[in-house]
Coordinates of C-alpha atoms in Angstrom, one line a residue:
M1 CA -48.6 46.2 3.4
K2 CA -47.8 42.8 4.4
Y3 CA -45.1 40.9 1.2
C4 CA -44.1 36.9 1.0
L5 CA -41.0 36.2 -0.6
G6 CA -41.1 32.3 -2.0
I7 CA -38.5 30.3 -3.2
E8 CA -38.8 28.0 -5.9
S9 CA -35.5 25.7 -6.4
T10 CA -37.4 21.6 -7.3
A11 CA -35.2 21.4 -10.7
D12 CA -33.3 23.5 -12.9
D13 CA -35.1 26.7 -12.2
F14 CA -33.5 29.0 -8.6
S15 CA -36.3 31.5 -9.1
V16 CA -37.0 33.9 -6.1
G17 CA -41.4 35.8 -6.4
I18 CA -42.6 38.4 -4.0
A19 CA -46.4 38.9 -4.2
S20 CA -48.6 41.0 -2.0
F21 CA -51.1 39.5 0.3
E22 CA -53.5 41.7 -1.6
G23 CA -52.6 39.0 -4.9
E24 CA -50.2 41.9 -6.6
I25 CA -46.9 40.1 -8.1
L26 CA -44.1 42.6 -7.3
A27 CA -41.0 40.3 -8.1
N28 CA -40.6 37.2 -10.0
V29 CA -37.0 36.7 -10.9
M30 CA -35.3 33.4 -12.0
D31 CA -32.4 31.7 -12.6
A32 CA -31.6 28.7 -14.9
Y33 CA -29.4 25.9 -15.1
L34 CA -28.4 24.3 -18.2
P35 CA -26.6 21.5 -18.4
E36 CA -24.1 21.3 -21.5
E37 CA -25.4 18.1 -22.0
G38 CA -27.9 15.4 -20.9
G39 CA -31.0 15.9 -18.6
I40 CA -31.0 17.8 -15.3
H41 CA -27.8 16.3 -12.8
P42 CA -29.3 17.2 -9.5
R43 CA -25.9 17.9 -7.7
E44 CA -24.9 20.4 -10.6
A45 CA -28.3 22.1 -10.4
A46 CA -28.1 22.7 -6.9
Q47 CA -24.5 23.8 -6.6
H48 CA -25.6 26.5 -9.6
H49 CA -28.6 27.4 -7.2
S50 CA -26.4 27.7 -4.6
Q51 CA -23.7 30.6 -6.7
V52 CA -27.1 32.3 -7.4
A53 CA -29.2 32.2 -4.6
A54 CA -28.0 36.0 -3.0
K55 CA -27.7 37.6 -6.3
V56 CA -31.8 36.7 -7.8
I57 CA -32.5 37.5 -3.7
A58 CA -31.5 40.8 -4.1
E59 CA -33.2 41.4 -7.7
A60 CA -36.1 40.3 -6.8
F61 CA -36.0 43.2 -3.8
E62 CA -35.0 45.5 -6.1
K63 CA -37.4 45.3 -8.6
A64 CA -40.3 44.7 -6.0
G65 CA -39.2 48.5 -4.4
I66 CA -39.1 47.1 -0.9
K67 CA -36.5 46.1 2.2
P68 CA -36.0 42.3 3.6
K69 CA -37.3 44.2 6.7
D70 CA -40.8 44.3 5.1
I71 CA -41.7 41.0 4.4
T72 CA -44.4 39.2 6.6
V73 CA -43.4 35.4 5.6
I74 CA -40.7 33.7 3.9
A75 CA -42.3 30.5 1.3
F76 CA -40.5 27.8 -0.1
S77 CA -41.0 25.1 -2.4
Q78 CA -41.2 21.9 0.3
G79 CA -41.9 19.3 -2.5
P80 CA -42.2 17.2 -5.1
G81 CA -38.5 17.6 -7.0
L82 CA -35.0 17.1 -7.3
G83 CA -33.3 16.4 -3.6
P84 CA -30.7 18.5 -3.7
C85 CA -31.8 21.5 -5.3
L86 CA -35.0 21.4 -2.6
R87 CA -32.8 21.2 -0.1
T88 CA -30.8 24.2 -1.4
G89 CA -33.7 26.4 -1.6
A90 CA -35.1 25.1 1.6
T91 CA -31.5 25.9 3.4
A92 CA -31.6 29.6 1.4
A93 CA -35.5 30.2 3.1
R94 CA -34.7 28.6 6.2
A95 CA -31.9 31.2 6.8
L96 CA -34.4 34.5 5.4
A97 CA -36.9 33.5 7.9
T98 CA -34.7 32.9 10.5
Y99 CA -32.9 35.7 10.5
L100 CA -35.8 38.1 9.3
K101 CA -37.7 36.7 12.4
V102 CA -40.5 35.5 10.3
P103 CA -42.5 32.9 9.7
L104 CA -42.0 30.4 7.3
V105 CA -44.4 28.2 5.3
G106 CA -43.5 25.0 3.0
V107 CA -45.3 25.2 0.1
N108 CA -46.4 21.7 -2.2
H109 CA -45.1 22.8 -5.7
C110 CA -48.0 21.4 -7.6
V111 CA -50.4 23.3 -5.6
A112 CA -48.4 26.4 -5.9
H113 CA -49.1 26.0 -10.4
I114 CA -52.8 25.7 -10.3
E115 CA -52.9 28.3 -7.1
I116 CA -51.1 31.1 -9.7
G117 CA -53.3 29.8 -12.7
K118 CA -56.2 30.6 -10.5
L119 CA -54.5 34.4 -9.6
I120 CA -54.1 35.3 -13.4
T121 CA -55.8 34.3 -14.9
K122 CA -59.8 34.3 -12.6
A123 CA -60.0 31.1 -12.5
R124 CA -62.5 29.8 -10.0
D125 CA -62.6 26.1 -9.3
P126 CA -61.3 24.5 -12.5
V127 CA -60.8 21.0 -13.7
T128 CA -56.4 21.6 -14.3
L129 CA -54.2 20.2 -17.3
Y130 CA -51.0 20.9 -15.2
V131 CA -48.0 19.4 -17.2
S132 CA -44.1 19.9 -16.8
G133 CA -40.4 18.4 -17.7
G134 CA -41.5 16.5 -13.9
N135 CA -45.4 16.6 -13.4
T136 CA -48.3 15.5 -15.6
I137 CA -52.0 14.9 -13.6
V138 CA -55.4 16.2 -13.9
A139 CA -56.7 17.7 -11.3
A140 CA -59.9 19.5 -9.1
Y141 CA -61.3 20.8 -6.5
E142 CA -63.1 18.1 -4.0
A143 CA -63.5 18.3 -0.4
G144 CA -60.5 20.1 0.7
R145 CA -57.6 19.3 -1.1
Y146 CA -56.9 19.2 -5.2
R147 CA -58.2 15.4 -6.6
I148 CA -56.2 13.5 -9.4
F149 CA -58.5 11.9 -11.8
G150 CA -56.4 11.5 -14.3
E151 CA -51.7 11.1 -13.8
T152 CA -48.6 10.0 -15.8
L153 CA -48.2 6.2 -15.0
D154 CA -44.6 6.7 -16.0
I155 CA -42.7 9.6 -18.1
A156 CA -43.9 13.0 -17.7
I157 CA -45.1 14.6 -21.2
G158 CA -42.2 17.4 -20.3
N159 CA -39.9 15.1 -20.1
C160 CA -41.0 12.8 -22.9
L161 CA -40.5 15.5 -25.3
D162 CA -37.2 16.4 -23.6
V163 CA -36.0 13.1 -24.3
F164 CA -37.2 12.9 -27.8
A165 CA -35.0 16.0 -28.5
R166 CA -32.1 15.1 -27.3
N167 CA -32.1 12.0 -29.6
A168 CA -33.0 13.9 -32.4
G169 CA -29.9 16.1 -31.8
L170 CA -31.6 19.4 -30.6
R171 CA -30.0 21.7 -28.3
Q172 CA -31.4 23.8 -26.5
R173 CA -30.2 27.3 -25.3
K174 CA -31.2 30.4 -23.2
G175 CA -35.1 31.6 -23.7
L176 CA -35.4 28.3 -26.0
V177 CA -36.5 24.7 -24.2
F178 CA -36.8 21.8 -25.8
G179 CA -40.2 22.0 -25.9
A180 CA -40.2 24.8 -27.6
I181 CA -38.2 23.6 -30.6
V182 CA -40.2 20.7 -31.0
E183 CA -43.5 22.6 -31.7
K184 CA -41.8 24.8 -34.0
L185 CA -41.0 21.8 -36.0
A186 CA -43.6 20.1 -35.9
E187 CA -45.8 23.1 -37.8
G188 CA -43.3 22.0 -40.9
G189 CA -44.9 18.4 -40.1
E190 CA -47.1 16.8 -42.6
K191 CA -47.3 13.3 -42.2
L192 CA -49.8 11.5 -39.3
I193 CA -47.3 8.4 -38.7
P194 CA -48.8 5.8 -36.8
L195 CA -47.6 6.1 -33.0
P196 CA -48.7 4.2 -30.2
Y197 CA -51.4 6.0 -27.9
S198 CA -51.8 4.7 -24.9
V199 CA -54.6 5.9 -22.0
K200 CA -55.6 3.4 -19.3
G201 CA -58.6 4.3 -17.4
M202 CA -58.0 8.0 -16.5
D203 CA -54.2 7.8 -16.7
L204 CA -51.8 8.4 -19.2
S205 CA -48.6 6.1 -20.1
F206 CA -45.9 8.0 -22.5
S207 CA -43.2 5.7 -22.4
G208 CA -43.7 3.6 -25.4
L209 CA -44.9 6.2 -27.3
L210 CA -41.3 8.1 -26.8
T211 CA -39.7 4.8 -27.7
A212 CA -41.7 4.3 -30.7
A213 CA -40.8 8.1 -32.2
I214 CA -37.0 7.4 -31.0
Q215 CA -37.0 4.2 -33.5
F216 CA -38.6 6.2 -36.4
L217 CA -35.9 8.8 -35.6
K218 CA -33.1 6.2 -35.9
E219 CA -34.8 3.8 -39.0
G220 CA -34.7 7.5 -40.9
K221 CA -37.6 6.8 -43.0
Y222 CA -39.2 10.2 -42.1
R223 CA -38.7 13.6 -41.7
L224 CA -37.9 15.1 -38.6
E225 CA -40.8 17.8 -38.7
D226 CA -43.2 14.3 -39.7
I227 CA -42.2 12.7 -35.9
C228 CA -42.3 16.0 -34.5
Y229 CA -45.5 16.4 -35.2
S230 CA -47.0 12.9 -35.0
L231 CA -45.5 13.2 -31.2
Q232 CA -47.1 16.0 -30.5
E233 CA -50.4 15.3 -31.8
T234 CA -50.9 11.7 -30.4
A235 CA -49.4 13.2 -26.7
F236 CA -51.6 15.7 -26.6
S237 CA -55.1 13.7 -28.2
M238 CA -54.1 11.8 -25.1
L239 CA -53.7 14.3 -22.4
T240 CA -57.0 16.4 -24.5
E241 CA -58.9 13.4 -23.8
V242 CA -58.5 13.1 -20.1
T243 CA -59.0 16.2 -19.2
E244 CA -62.4 16.2 -21.1
R245 CA -63.7 12.6 -19.1
A246 CA -62.4 14.8 -16.1
L247 CA -64.7 17.6 -17.1
A248 CA -67.5 15.9 -18.4
H249 CA -67.4 14.2 -14.8
T250 CA -67.0 17.1 -12.7
E251 CA -69.0 19.6 -14.3
K252 CA -66.4 22.4 -13.4
P253 CA -66.8 25.5 -15.3
E254 CA -63.3 26.2 -16.1
V255 CA -60.7 24.4 -17.5
L256 CA -56.9 25.7 -16.6
L257 CA -53.8 24.9 -18.0
T258 CA -50.8 25.2 -16.5
G259 CA -46.7 24.0 -16.1
G260 CA -44.0 24.7 -18.3
V261 CA -45.7 22.3 -21.3
A262 CA -48.7 24.9 -21.1
A263 CA -47.1 27.3 -23.6
N264 CA -47.7 25.2 -26.6
K265 CA -50.2 26.7 -28.9
R266 CA -51.4 23.3 -30.3
L267 CA -52.2 22.1 -27.4
Q268 CA -53.8 25.2 -25.9
Q269 CA -56.0 24.8 -29.6
M270 CA -56.9 21.3 -28.4
L271 CA -58.2 21.8 -24.5
K272 CA -59.8 25.4 -25.9
V273 CA -62.4 23.3 -28.1
I274 CA -63.2 20.4 -25.4
A275 CA -63.8 23.3 -23.2
E276 CA -65.8 25.1 -25.7
E277 CA -68.0 22.1 -26.1
H278 CA -68.9 21.3 -22.5
D279 CA -69.4 25.5 -22.0
A280 CA -66.4 26.0 -20.1
R281 CA -63.7 29.1 -19.6
F282 CA -60.9 27.7 -21.4
C283 CA -57.6 29.5 -19.4
V284 CA -54.2 29.2 -19.6
V285 CA -51.5 30.4 -17.7
P286 CA -48.7 33.0 -18.6
K287 CA -45.1 31.7 -19.7
E288 CA -43.7 33.4 -17.2
Y289 CA -46.3 32.1 -14.7
A290 CA -46.2 28.6 -16.3
L291 CA -42.3 27.8 -15.7
D292 CA -41.1 26.8 -12.3
N293 CA -41.6 30.3 -10.5
G294 CA -41.1 32.2 -7.1
A295 CA -44.2 33.7 -7.8
M296 CA -46.5 31.2 -7.8
I297 CA -44.8 30.2 -4.5
A298 CA -45.0 33.2 -2.7
W299 CA -48.8 33.6 -3.3
T300 CA -49.8 30.1 -2.3
G301 CA -47.4 31.1 0.9
V302 CA -49.7 33.6 1.5
L303 CA -52.7 31.3 0.9
A304 CA -51.3 29.0 3.5
Y305 CA -50.3 31.4 6.1
K306 CA -53.3 33.5 6.3
H307 CA -54.8 29.5 7.2
G308 CA -52.3 29.3 9.9
L309 CA -50.0 26.7 7.7
T310 CA -46.8 27.7 9.1
I311 CA -43.5 25.1 9.8
P312 CA -41.3 25.5 12.4
V313 CA -37.6 25.9 11.1
E314 CA -36.2 22.1 12.7
K315 CA -39.3 20.6 10.8
S316 CA -39.0 21.7 7.7
V317 CA -37.5 18.9 6.2
V318 CA -38.0 18.8 2.5
K319 CA -40.8 16.4 0.4
R320 CA -39.1 14.5 -2.4
K321 CA -42.3 12.7 -3.4
W322 CA -45.3 14.8 -1.8
R323 CA -47.7 14.7 -3.7
L324 CA -50.3 17.0 -4.5
D325 CA -53.5 15.1 -3.0
E326 CA -51.8 14.9 0.4
V327 CA -52.3 18.5 0.4
D328 CA -55.0 20.7 2.5
V329 CA -56.2 23.5 0.7
P330 CA -58.5 25.0 3.4
W331 CA -58.8 28.6 1.1
V332 CA -60.6 27.1 -1.3
E333 CA -63.8 25.9 0.2
E334 CA -63.7 29.8 1.1
E335 CA -62.9 30.8 -1.8
L336 CA -65.4 28.7 -3.2
K337 CA -68.0 30.0 -0.8
D338 CA -67.7 33.9 -1.2
A339 CA -68.1 33.3 -5.3
N340 CA -71.4 31.7 -4.2
Q341 CA -72.1 34.7 -1.8
E342 CA -71.6 37.4 -4.7
G343 CA -73.4 35.1 -7.0
C344 CA -76.4 35.0 -5.2
R345 CA -76.1 39.1 -4.5
S346 CA -75.9 39.5 -8.1

């Protein structure tokens, strides 16, 4: 049996996953950096990652029930992400690959979110809405790469919710992030407050929406629950509109929701409606694989390794702004051919 160990460290999570070459996830261990106040402080997060790396790696091996000598390849999140955090994970991956004398694979974080979603939900060729603290992308596969059909022009939806929550004086804790707190408050909302709705072609802008919501907070004219409700409804309607337009254009058979914000039940409801209207299957990644995690790096590492996409240690520099549509994904074409052949046989 062959295995890949994957290290994820693009932002606040340090996570290690172990996946078999057959697609079984044996371990997915993570340790999150939680700032005392404000957003992520990259250097502090990187220090956290370096402090917990050995413990998380050891726990992953224990959970998987295998030894380091059983590992075939090491994968790491090469980008995009926060420089200090990426470098910490890359250093750990290089050390492991060198010590174990196994190949190294650099994985694009965005591609990994799509691939773990496809693996877990059995989606084959979806339109993907990838929403997280750092990314907001609508993508689908075409001609060797995942093509971006729409994206944020400024801040990501996850960042928008986080900044709003901090301005509202909300506090996150282990297991309950800002997005989940806003979602819970929104459930008590009754009044839909008009907020800026900014869709520009196939792209989105959340900064004006965020500014307006914070202004309502300061004015104190509306209940916090109503502002949370209105913020969610407006932002998610924007995301749903762009996703539906991409689905109508590509006529893909599935809609895949992935990334940390994918856990939001209201967003899931809205996307499910448009998927059904276009006779597409709606797929959502379970929470443990929606958040940044090592399992997605490990599985994407398997796919890349099988196609010879390894990288020498001396050339394994991180890529802070590595775009999704810059990455070749040769395995996807093979998967689609195999699926078509199975369809013909059945």
